[in-house]
CSV table of C-alpha atoms in Angstrom, one decimal:
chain,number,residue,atom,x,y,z
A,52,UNK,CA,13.4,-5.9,-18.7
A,53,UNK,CA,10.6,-3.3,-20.1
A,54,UNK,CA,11.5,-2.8,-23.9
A,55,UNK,CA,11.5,1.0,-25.3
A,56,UNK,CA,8.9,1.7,-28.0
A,57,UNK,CA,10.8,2.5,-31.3
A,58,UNK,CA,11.2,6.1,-30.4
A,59,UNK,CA,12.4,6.0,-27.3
A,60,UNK,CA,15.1,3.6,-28.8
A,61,UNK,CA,15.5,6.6,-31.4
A,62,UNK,CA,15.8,9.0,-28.9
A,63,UNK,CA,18.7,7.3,-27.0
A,64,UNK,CA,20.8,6.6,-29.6
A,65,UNK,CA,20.4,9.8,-30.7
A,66,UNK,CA,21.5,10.9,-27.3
A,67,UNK,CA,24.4,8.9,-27.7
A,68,UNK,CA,25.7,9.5,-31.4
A,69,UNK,CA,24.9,13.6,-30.2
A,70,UNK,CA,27.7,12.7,-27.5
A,71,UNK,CA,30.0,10.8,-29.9
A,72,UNK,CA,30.1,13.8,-32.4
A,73,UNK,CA,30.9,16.0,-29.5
A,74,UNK,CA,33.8,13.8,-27.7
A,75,UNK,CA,35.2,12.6,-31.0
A,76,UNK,CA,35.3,16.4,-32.5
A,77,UNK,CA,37.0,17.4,-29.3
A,78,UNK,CA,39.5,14.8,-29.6
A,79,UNK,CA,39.8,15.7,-33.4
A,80,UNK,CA,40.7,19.4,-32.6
A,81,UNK,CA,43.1,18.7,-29.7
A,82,UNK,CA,45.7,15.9,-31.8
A,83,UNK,CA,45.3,18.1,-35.0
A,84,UNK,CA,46.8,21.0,-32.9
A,85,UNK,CA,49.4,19.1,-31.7
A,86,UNK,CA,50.2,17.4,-35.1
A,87,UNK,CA,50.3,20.8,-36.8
A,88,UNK,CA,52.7,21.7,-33.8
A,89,UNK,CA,54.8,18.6,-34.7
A,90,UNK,CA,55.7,19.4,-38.4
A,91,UNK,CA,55.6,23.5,-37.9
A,92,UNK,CA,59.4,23.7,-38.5
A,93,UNK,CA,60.7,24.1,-35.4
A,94,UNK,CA,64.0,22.3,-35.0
A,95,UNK,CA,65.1,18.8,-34.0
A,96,UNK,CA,68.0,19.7,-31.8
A,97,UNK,CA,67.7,16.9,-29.0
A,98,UNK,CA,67.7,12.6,-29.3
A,99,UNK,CA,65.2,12.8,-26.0
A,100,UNK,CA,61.5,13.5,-25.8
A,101,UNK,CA,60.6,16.5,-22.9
A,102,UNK,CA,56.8,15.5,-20.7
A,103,UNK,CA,57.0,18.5,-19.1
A,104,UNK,CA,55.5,20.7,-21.7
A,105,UNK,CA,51.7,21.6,-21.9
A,106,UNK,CA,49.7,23.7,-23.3
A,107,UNK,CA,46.0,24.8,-23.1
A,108,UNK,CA,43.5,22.9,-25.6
A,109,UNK,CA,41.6,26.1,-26.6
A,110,UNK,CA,42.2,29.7,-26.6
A,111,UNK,CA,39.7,32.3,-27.4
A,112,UNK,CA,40.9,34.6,-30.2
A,113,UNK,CA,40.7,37.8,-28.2
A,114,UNK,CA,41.7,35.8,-24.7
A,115,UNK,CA,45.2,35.0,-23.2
A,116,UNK,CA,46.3,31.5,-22.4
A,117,UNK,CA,49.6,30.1,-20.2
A,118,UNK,CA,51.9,27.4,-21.7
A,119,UNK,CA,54.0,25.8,-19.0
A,120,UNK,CA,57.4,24.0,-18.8
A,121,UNK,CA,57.6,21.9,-15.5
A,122,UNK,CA,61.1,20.4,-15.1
A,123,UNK,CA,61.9,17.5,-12.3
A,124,UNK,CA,65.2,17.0,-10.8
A,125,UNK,CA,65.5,13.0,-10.0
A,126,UNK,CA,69.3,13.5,-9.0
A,127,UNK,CA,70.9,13.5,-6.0
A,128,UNK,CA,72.9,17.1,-6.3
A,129,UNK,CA,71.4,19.9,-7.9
A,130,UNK,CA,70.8,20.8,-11.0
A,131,UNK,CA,71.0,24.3,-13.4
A,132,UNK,CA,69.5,23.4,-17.0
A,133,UNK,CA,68.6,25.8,-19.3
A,134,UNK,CA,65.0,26.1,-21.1
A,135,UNK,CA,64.7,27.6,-24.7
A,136,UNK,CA,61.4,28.4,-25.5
A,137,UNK,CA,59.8,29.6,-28.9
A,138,UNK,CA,56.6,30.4,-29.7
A,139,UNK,CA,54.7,30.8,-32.8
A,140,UNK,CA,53.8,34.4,-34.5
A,141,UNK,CA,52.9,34.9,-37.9
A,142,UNK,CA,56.5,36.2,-38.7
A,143,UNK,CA,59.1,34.4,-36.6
A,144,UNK,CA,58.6,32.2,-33.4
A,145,UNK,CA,59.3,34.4,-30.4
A,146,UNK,CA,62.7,33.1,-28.3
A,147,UNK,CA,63.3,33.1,-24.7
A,148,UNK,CA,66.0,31.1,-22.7
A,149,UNK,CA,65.9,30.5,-19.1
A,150,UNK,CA,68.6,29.3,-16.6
A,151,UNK,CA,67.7,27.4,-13.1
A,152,UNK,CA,68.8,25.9,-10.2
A,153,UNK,CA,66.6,22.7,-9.4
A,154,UNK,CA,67.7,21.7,-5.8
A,155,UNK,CA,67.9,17.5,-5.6
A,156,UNK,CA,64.2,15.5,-5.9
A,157,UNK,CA,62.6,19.3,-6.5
A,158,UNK,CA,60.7,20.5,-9.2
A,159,UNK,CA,60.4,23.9,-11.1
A,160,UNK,CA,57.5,24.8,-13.2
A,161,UNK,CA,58.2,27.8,-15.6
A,162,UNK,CA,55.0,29.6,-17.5
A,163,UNK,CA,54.6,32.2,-20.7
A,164,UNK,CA,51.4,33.9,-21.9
A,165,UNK,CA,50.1,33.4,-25.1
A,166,UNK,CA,47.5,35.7,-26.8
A,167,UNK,CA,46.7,36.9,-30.4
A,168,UNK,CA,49.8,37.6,-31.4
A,169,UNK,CA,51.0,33.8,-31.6
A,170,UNK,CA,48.6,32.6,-33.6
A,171,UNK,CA,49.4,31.2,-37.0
A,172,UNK,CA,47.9,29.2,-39.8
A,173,UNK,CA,45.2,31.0,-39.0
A,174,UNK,CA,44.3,28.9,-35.8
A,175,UNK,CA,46.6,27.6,-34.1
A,176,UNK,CA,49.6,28.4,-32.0
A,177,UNK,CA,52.5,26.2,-31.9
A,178,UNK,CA,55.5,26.1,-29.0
A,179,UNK,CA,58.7,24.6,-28.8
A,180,UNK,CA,60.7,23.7,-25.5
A,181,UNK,CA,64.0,22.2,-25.4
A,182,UNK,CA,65.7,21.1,-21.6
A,183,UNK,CA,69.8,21.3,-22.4
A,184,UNK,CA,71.5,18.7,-20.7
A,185,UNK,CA,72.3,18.8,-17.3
A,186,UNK,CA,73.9,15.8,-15.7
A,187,UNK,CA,72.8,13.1,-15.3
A,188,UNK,CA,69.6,15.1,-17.6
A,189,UNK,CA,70.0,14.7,-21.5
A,190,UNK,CA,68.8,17.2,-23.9
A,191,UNK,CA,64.8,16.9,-24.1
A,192,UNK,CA,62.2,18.4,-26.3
A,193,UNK,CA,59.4,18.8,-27.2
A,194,UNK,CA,56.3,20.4,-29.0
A,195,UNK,CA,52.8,21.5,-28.4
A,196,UNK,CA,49.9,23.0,-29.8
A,197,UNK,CA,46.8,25.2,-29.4
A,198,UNK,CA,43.3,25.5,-31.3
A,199,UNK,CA,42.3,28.9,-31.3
A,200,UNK,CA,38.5,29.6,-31.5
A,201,UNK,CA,36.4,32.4,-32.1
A,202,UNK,CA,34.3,32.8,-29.1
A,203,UNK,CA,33.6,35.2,-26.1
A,204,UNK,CA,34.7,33.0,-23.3
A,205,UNK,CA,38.0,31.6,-22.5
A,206,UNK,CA,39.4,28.3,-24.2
A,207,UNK,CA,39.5,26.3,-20.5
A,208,UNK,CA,35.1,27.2,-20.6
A,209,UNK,CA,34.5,26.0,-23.5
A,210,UNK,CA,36.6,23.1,-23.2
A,211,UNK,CA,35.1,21.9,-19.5
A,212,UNK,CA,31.9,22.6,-21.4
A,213,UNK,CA,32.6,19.9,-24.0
A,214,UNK,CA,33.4,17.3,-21.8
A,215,UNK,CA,30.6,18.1,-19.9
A,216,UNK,CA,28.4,18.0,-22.7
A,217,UNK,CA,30.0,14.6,-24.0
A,218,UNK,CA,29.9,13.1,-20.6
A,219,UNK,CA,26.3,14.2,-20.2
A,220,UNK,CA,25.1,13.1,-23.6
A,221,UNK,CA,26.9,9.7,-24.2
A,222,UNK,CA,25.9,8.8,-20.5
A,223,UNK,CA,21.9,9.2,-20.6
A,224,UNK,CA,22.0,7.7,-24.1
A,225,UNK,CA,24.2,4.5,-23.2
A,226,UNK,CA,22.1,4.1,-19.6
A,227,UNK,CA,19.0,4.4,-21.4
A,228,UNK,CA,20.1,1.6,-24.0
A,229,UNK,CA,21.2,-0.6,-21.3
A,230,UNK,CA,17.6,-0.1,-20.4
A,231,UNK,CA,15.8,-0.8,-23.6
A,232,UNK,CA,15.6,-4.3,-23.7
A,233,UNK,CA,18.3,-4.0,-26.7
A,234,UNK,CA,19.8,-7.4,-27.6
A,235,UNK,CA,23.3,-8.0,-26.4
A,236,UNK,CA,25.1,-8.3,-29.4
A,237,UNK,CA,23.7,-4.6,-30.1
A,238,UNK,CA,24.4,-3.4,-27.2
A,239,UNK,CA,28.0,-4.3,-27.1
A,240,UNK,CA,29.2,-2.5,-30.2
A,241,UNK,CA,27.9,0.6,-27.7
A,242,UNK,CA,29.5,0.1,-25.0
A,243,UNK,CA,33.0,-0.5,-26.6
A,244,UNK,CA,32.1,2.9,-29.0
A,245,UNK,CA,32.0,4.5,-25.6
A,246,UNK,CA,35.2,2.9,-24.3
A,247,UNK,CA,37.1,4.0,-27.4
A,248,UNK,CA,36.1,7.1,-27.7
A,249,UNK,CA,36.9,8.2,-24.0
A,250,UNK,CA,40.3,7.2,-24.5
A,251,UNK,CA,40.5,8.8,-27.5
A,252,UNK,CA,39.4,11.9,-25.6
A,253,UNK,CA,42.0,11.1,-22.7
A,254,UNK,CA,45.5,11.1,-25.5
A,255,UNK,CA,44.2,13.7,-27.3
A,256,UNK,CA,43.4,16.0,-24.2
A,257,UNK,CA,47.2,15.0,-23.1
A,258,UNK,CA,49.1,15.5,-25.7
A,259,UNK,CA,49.3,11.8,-27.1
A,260,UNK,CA,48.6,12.7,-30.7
A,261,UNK,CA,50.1,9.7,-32.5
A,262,UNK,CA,48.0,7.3,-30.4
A,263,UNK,CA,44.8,9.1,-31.1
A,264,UNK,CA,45.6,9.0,-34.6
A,265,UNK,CA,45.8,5.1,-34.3
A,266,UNK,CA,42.9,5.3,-31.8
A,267,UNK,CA,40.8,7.5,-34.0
A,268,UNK,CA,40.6,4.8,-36.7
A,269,UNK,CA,39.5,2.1,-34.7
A,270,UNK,CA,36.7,4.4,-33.9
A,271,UNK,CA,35.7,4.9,-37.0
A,272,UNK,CA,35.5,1.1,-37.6
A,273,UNK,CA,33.3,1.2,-34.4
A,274,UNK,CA,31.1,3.3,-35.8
A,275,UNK,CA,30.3,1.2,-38.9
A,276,UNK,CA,30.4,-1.8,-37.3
A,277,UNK,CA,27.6,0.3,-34.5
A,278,UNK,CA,25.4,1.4,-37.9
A,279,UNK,CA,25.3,-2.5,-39.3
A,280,UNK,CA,24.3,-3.8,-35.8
A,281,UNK,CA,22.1,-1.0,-35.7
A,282,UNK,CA,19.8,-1.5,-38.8
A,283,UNK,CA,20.1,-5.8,-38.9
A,284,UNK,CA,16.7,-7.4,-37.7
């Protein structure tokens, strides 16, 4: 295999730690949203936690998002639970409570807009949704949250953007290491960085903030254990 002058070698990992920062920030921004969300203050009212709840990544300041509630009915007769909703402002969360019929093995996806006017703590806004029980459904919540960004194109751009730019980044720098004639035991601290940190970008991107927390860490270890592989003879 043809061995990359030294900065060519440069180059590629400079490709790759470029696509690190980028996927690793992402992830960073999407669990810390959902960890504010978490500890806001909105109440603990049910022993279940609710799946159906998401909310956008990003939101531009001046741009409109859509959370969504998307309720299943795994029970033979129909269903009619009611949805509370609250959303952040910077006074008090705004409330709204829904009734439905959910007909046997359907499901019912309920949606509110978001804008300006939730956001809180400066950058973020924070919603709460709690199913009440319907039999044989317990009481279910749960929380999510937004990073709001100061941009001129919508939160779902920029955030297709930054995969796109992680993706693009950590994959020419990783293929052109697995090209350079590195030795294996350098290469393979790479290759696992890369592992890690996509699914560290896949539970933060869906909502799975404690894991990415844990995940994040072993990262970081990554990392240093990449750097002393990197600079031994």
């Amino acid at each position: 295999m043809k061995t990359f002058s030294q900065p060519k070698l440069s180059l590629a990992a400079l490709l790759f730690a470029a696509g690190m920062v980028v996927g690793v920030g992402l992830s960073v921004v999407a669990a810390w949203a959902d960890l504010e969300a978490a500890y806001y203050g909105f109440p603990n009212l049910a022993s279940a936690s609710f799946n159906g709840l998401r909310c956008p990544v990003l939101m531009a300041k001046d741009g409109t998002e859509t959370v969504a509630v998307t309720i299943s009915n795994p029970a033979k007769r129909e269903i009619s639970p009611i949805v509370a909703v609250r959303i952040s402002t910077p006074a008090l969360p705004e409330r709204d409570s829904i009734s439905i019929d959910i007909a046997p093995g359907e499901s019912r996806r309920l949606e509110w807009a978001i804008s300006s006017e939730n956001v809180d703590l400066y950058k973020f806004v924070f919603v709460y949704a709690l199913v009440y029980s319907s039999y044989p459904i317990p009481d279910k919540e749960a929380t999510c949250g937004v990073f709001v960004v100061d941009a001129p194109v919508s939160g779902r751009t920029i955030l297709i953007g930054a995969v796109a730019l992680y993706a693009l980044l950590t994959g020419i720098g990783l293929f052109l290491l697995t090209r350079s004639g590195l030795p294996r035991k350098k290469l393979q601290p790479f290759i696992f960085l890369a592992g890690a940190t996509f699914l560290l970008l896949v539970l933060s991107l869906s909502g799975n903030w404690i894991f990415a927390a844990m995940l994040l860490t072993v990262t970081i270890l990554a990392v240093v254990v990449v750097a002393a592989f990197w600079v031994q003879d």
